[in-house]
mmCIF file of C-alpha atoms in Angstrom:
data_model
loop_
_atom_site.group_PDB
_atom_site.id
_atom_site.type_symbol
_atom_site.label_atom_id
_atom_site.label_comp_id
_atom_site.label_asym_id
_atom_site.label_seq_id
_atom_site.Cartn_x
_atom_site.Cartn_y
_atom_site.Cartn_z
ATOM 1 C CA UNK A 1 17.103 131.151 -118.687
ATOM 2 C CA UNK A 2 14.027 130.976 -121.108
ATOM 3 C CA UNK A 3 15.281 129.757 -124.610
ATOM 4 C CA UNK A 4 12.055 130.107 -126.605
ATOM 5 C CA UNK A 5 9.642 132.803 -125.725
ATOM 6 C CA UNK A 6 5.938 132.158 -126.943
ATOM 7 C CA UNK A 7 3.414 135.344 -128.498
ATOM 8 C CA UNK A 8 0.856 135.841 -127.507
ATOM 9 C CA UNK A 9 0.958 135.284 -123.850
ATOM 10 C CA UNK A 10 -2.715 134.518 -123.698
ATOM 11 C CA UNK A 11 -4.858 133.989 -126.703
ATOM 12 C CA UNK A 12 -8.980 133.940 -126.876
ATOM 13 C CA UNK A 13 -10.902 132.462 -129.855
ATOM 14 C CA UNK A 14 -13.974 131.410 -130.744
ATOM 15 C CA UNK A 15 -15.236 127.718 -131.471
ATOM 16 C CA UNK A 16 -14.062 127.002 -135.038
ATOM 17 C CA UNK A 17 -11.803 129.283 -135.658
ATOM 18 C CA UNK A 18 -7.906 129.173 -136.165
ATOM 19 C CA UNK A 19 -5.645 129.592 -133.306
ATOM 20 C CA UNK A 20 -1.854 130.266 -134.446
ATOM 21 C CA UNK A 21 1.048 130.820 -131.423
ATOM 22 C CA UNK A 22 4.588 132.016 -132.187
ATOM 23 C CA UNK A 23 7.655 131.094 -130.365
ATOM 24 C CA UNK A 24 11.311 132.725 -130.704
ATOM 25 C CA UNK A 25 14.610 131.296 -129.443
ATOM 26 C CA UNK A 26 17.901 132.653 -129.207
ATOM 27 C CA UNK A 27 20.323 130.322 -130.318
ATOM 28 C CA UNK A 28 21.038 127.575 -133.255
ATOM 29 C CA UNK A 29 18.998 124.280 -132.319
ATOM 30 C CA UNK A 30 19.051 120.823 -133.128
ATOM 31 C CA UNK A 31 15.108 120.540 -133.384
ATOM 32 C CA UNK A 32 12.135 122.392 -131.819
ATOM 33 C CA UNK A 33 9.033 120.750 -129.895
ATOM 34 C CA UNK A 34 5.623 122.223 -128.802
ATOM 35 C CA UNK A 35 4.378 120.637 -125.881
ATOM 36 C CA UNK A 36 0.480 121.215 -124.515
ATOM 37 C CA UNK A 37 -0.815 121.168 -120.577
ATOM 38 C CA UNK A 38 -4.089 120.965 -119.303
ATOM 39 C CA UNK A 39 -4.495 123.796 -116.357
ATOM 40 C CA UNK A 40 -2.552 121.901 -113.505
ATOM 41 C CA UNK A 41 -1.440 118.659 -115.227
ATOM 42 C CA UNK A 42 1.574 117.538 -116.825
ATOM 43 C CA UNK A 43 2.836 118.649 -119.995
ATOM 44 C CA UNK A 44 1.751 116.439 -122.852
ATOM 45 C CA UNK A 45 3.885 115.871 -126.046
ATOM 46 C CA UNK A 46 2.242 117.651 -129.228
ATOM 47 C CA UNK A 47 4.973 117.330 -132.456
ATOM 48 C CA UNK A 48 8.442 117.950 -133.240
ATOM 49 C CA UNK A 49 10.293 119.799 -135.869
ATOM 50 C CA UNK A 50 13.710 119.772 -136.460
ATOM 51 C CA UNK A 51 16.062 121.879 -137.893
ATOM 52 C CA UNK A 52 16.040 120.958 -141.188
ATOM 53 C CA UNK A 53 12.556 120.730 -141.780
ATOM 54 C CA UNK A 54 10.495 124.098 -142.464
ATOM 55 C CA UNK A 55 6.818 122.731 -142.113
ATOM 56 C CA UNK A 56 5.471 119.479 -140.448
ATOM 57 C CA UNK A 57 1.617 118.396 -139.714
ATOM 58 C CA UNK A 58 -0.109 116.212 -137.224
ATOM 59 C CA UNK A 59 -4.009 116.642 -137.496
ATOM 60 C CA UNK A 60 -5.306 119.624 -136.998
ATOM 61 C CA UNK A 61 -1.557 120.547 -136.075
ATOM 62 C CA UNK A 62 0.666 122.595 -138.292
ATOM 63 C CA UNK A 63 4.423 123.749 -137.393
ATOM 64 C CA UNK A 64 6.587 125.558 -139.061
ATOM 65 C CA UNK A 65 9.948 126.610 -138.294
ATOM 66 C CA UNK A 66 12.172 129.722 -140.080
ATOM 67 C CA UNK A 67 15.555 128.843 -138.493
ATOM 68 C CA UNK A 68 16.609 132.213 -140.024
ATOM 69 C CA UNK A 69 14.382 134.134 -137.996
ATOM 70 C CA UNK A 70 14.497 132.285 -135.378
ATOM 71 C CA UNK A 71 11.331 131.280 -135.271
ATOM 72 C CA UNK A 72 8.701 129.054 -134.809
ATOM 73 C CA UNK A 73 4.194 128.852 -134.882
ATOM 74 C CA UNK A 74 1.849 126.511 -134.227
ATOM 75 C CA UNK A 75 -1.412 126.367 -135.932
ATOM 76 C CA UNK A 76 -4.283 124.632 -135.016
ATOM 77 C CA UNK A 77 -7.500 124.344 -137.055
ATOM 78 C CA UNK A 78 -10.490 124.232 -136.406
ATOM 79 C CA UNK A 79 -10.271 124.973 -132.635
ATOM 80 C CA UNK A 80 -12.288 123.343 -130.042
ATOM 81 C CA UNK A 81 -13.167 123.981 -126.900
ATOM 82 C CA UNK A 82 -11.630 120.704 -125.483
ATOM 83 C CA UNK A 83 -8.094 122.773 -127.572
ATOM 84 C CA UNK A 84 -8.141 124.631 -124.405
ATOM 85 C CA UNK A 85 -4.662 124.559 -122.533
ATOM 86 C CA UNK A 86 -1.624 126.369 -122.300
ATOM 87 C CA UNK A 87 1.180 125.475 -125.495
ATOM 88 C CA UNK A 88 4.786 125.568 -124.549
ATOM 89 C CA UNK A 89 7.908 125.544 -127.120
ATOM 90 C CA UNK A 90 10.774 123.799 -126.455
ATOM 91 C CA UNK A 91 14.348 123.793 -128.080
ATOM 92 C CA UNK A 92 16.971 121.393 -127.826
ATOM 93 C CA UNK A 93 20.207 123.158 -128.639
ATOM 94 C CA UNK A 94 22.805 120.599 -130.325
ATOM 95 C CA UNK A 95 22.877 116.858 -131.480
ATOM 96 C CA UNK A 96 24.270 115.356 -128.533
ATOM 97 C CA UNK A 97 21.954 118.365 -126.034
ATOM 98 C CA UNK A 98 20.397 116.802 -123.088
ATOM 99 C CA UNK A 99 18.820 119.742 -122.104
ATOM 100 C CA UNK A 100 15.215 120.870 -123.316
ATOM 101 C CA UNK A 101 14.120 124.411 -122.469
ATOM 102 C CA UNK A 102 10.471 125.408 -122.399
ATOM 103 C CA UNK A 103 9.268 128.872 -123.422
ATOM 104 C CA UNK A 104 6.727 130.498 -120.715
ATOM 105 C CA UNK A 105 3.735 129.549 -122.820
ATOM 106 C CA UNK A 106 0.703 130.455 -124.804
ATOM 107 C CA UNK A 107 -2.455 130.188 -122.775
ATOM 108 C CA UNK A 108 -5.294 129.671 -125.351
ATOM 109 C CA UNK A 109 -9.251 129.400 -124.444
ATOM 110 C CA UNK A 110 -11.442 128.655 -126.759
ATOM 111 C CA UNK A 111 -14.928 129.397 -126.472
ATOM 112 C CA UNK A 112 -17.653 127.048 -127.846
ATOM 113 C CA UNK B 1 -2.016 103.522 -114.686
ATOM 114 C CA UNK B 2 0.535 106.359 -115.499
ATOM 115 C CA UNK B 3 3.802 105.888 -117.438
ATOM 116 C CA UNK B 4 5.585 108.480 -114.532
ATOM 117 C CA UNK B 5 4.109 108.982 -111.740
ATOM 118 C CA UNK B 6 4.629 111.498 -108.902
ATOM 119 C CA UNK B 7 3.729 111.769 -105.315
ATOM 120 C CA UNK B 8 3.141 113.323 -103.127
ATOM 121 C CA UNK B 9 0.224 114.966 -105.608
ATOM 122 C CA UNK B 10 -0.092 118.004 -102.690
ATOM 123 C CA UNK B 11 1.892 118.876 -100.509
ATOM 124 C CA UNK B 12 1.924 121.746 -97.744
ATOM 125 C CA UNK B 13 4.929 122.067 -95.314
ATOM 126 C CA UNK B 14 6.504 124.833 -92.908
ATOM 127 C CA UNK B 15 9.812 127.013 -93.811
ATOM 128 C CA UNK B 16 12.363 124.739 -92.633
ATOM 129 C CA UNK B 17 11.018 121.130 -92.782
ATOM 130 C CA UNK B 18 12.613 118.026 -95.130
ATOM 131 C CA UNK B 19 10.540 117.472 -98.044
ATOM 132 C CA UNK B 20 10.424 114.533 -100.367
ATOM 133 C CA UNK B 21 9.029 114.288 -103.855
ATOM 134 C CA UNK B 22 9.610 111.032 -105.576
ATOM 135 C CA UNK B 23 8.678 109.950 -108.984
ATOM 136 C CA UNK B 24 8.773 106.115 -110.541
ATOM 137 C CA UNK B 25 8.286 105.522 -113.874
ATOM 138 C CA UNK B 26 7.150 102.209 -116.417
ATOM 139 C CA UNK B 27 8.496 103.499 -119.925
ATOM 140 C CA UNK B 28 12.140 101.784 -118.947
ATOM 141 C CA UNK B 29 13.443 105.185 -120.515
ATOM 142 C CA UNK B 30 17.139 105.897 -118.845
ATOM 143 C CA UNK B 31 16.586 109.603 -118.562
ATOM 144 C CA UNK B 32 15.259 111.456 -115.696
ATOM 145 C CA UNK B 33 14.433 114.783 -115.004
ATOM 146 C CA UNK B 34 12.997 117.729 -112.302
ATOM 147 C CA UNK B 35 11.045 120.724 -113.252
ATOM 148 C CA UNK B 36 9.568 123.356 -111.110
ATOM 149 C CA UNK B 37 7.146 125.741 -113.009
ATOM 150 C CA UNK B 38 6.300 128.989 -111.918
ATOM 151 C CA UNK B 39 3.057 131.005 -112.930
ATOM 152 C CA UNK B 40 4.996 133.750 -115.754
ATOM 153 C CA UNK B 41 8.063 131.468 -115.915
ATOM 154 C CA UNK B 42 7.241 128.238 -117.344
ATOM 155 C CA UNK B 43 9.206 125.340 -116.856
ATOM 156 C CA UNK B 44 13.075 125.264 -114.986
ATOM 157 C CA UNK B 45 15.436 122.468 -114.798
ATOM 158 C CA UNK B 46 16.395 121.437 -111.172
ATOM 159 C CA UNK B 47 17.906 118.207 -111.949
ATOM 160 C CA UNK B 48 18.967 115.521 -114.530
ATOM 161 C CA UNK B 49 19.823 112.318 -114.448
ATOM 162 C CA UNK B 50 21.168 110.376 -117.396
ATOM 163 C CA UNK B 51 21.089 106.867 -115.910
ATOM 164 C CA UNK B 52 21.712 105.656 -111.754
ATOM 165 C CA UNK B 53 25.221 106.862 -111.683
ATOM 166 C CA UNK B 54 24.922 110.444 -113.306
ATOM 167 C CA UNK B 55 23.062 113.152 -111.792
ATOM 168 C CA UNK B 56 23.703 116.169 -113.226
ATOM 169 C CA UNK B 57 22.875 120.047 -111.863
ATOM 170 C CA UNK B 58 20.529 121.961 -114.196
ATOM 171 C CA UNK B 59 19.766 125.932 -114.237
ATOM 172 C CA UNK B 60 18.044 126.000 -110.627
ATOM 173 C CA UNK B 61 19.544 123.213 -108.480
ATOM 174 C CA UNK B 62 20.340 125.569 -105.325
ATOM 175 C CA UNK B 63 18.289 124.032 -102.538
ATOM 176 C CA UNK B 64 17.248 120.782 -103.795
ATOM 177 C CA UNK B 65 19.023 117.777 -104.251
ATOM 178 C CA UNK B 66 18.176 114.486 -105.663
ATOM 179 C CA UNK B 67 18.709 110.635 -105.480
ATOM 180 C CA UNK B 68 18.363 108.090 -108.565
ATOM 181 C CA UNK B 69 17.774 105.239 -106.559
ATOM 182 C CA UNK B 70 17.370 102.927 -109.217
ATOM 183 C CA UNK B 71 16.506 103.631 -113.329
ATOM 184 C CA UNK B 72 12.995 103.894 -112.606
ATOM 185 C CA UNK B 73 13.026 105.839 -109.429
ATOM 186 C CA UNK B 74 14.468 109.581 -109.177
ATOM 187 C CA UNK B 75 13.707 111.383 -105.869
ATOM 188 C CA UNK B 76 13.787 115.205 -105.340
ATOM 189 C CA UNK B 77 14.373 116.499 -101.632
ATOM 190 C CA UNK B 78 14.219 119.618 -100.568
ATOM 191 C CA UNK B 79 16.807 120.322 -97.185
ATOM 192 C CA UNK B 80 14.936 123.291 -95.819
ATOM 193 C CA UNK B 81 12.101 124.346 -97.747
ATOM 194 C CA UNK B 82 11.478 127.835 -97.628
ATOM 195 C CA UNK B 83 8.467 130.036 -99.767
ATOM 196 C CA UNK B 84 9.939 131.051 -102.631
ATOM 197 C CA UNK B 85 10.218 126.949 -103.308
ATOM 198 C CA UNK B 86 6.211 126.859 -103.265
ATOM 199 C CA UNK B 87 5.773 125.655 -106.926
ATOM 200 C CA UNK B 88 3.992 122.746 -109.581
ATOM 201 C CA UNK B 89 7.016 120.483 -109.455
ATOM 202 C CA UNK B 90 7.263 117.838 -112.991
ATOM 203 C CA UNK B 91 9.143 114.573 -113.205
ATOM 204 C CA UNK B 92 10.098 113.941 -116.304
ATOM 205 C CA UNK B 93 12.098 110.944 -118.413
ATOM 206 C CA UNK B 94 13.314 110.484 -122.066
ATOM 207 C CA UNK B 95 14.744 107.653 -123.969
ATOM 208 C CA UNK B 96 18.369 108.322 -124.938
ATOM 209 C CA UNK B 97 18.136 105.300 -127.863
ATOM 210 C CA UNK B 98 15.774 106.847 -129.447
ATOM 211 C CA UNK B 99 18.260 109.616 -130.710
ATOM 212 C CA UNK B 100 18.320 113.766 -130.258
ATOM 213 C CA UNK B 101 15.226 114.283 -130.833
ATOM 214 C CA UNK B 102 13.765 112.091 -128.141
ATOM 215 C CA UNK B 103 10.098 113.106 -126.552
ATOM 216 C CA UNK B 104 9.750 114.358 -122.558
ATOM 217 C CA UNK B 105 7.237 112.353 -120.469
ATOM 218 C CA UNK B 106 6.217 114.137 -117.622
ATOM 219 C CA UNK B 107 4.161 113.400 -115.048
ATOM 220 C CA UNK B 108 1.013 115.063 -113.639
ATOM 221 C CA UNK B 109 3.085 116.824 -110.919
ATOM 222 C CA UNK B 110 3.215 117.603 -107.538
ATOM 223 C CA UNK B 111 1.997 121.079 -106.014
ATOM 224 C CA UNK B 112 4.148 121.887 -103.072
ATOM 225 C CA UNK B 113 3.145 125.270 -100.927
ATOM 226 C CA UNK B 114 5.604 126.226 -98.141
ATOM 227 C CA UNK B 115 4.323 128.023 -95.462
#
């Protein structure tokens, strides 16, 4: 069963602009990861947050994470068109968790 | 070259045939994994594998099996393949040393239609 669950499902911006993607989860986690994938590759690592941090930046990446809500977004600035992809969140429940579970995703195009 | 690599990269086989996807990976990590992914459902743990001797089921494991036939080689085989297994299927591995926060690898997957 899906831990996180991304918003919006698909998301269309224009060159330069801002593109921000929520996720949700369910249950307490040890730290929270958003992963990226190119349209039929693998998925690619993208940053990590865990549970005691509230904001964390990489780039033109910016997480934050409001373990009160629940709740996590990724923002990225600036968009380009080569930003285009699908952006999965993934949890990782306690400290000794194996497992990671992957949200069904935020398509994003950007246009140039 | 790839850090994990899959193949078959395509694959399309008949309801009931023996399929094979195996995966090899470089980054010496002791973790290995099987996703399928699912247009709507994003990624679903098949299998894990925490080093050669532990193979673990994870939420979807009905149908498939798998073989860790050494710490850089994890195999997923699937008995009788039938349509609703037609998916993007993702090897994966992680480095338990590096602690609970470790990173997923994957690899760049292997499409598998069942006919």
């Amino acid at each position: 069963s899906q831990q996180g669950e991304e918003d919006p499902q698909a998301l269309s911006i224009q060159e330069g602009e801002n593109a921000t993607m929520n996720c949700s989860y369910k249950t307490s986690i040890n730290n929270l990861q958003w992963y990226r994938q190119n349209s039929g590759r693998g998925l690619v690592h993208l940053i990590l947050i865990r549970s005691n941090e509230r904001e964390k930046h990489s780039g033109r990446l910016r997480v934050t994470l409001d373990t009160s809500k629940k709740s996590s977004s990724l923002l990225i600035t600036a968009s380009r068109a080569a930003d285009t992809a699908s952006y999965f969140c993934a949890t990782r429940a306690g400290a000794g968790s194996y497992q990671l579970t992957f949200g069904k995703g935020t398509k994003l195009s950007v246009i140039p | 070259d790839a850090d994990v690599t899959q193949t078959p990269r395509n694959r399309i086989t008949k309801t009931g045939k023996r399929i094979m996807l195996e995966c090899s990976q470089t980054k010496g990590h002791d973790r290995m994994y099987w996703y399928r992914q699912d247009p709507g459902l994003g990624l679903r743990l098949i299998y894990y594998s925490f080093d050669v001797k532990d193979i673990n089921k994870g939420e979807i494991s009905d149908g498939y099996s798998v073989s860790r036939q050494a710490q850089a080689k994890f195999s997923l085989s699937l008995e009788s393949a039938i349509p609703n297994q037609t998916a993007l299927y993702f090897c994966a591995t992680s480095d338990s040393q590096v602690g609970p926060g470790n990173t997923i690898y994957f690899g760049e997957g292997s499409w598998l239609t069942v006919v």
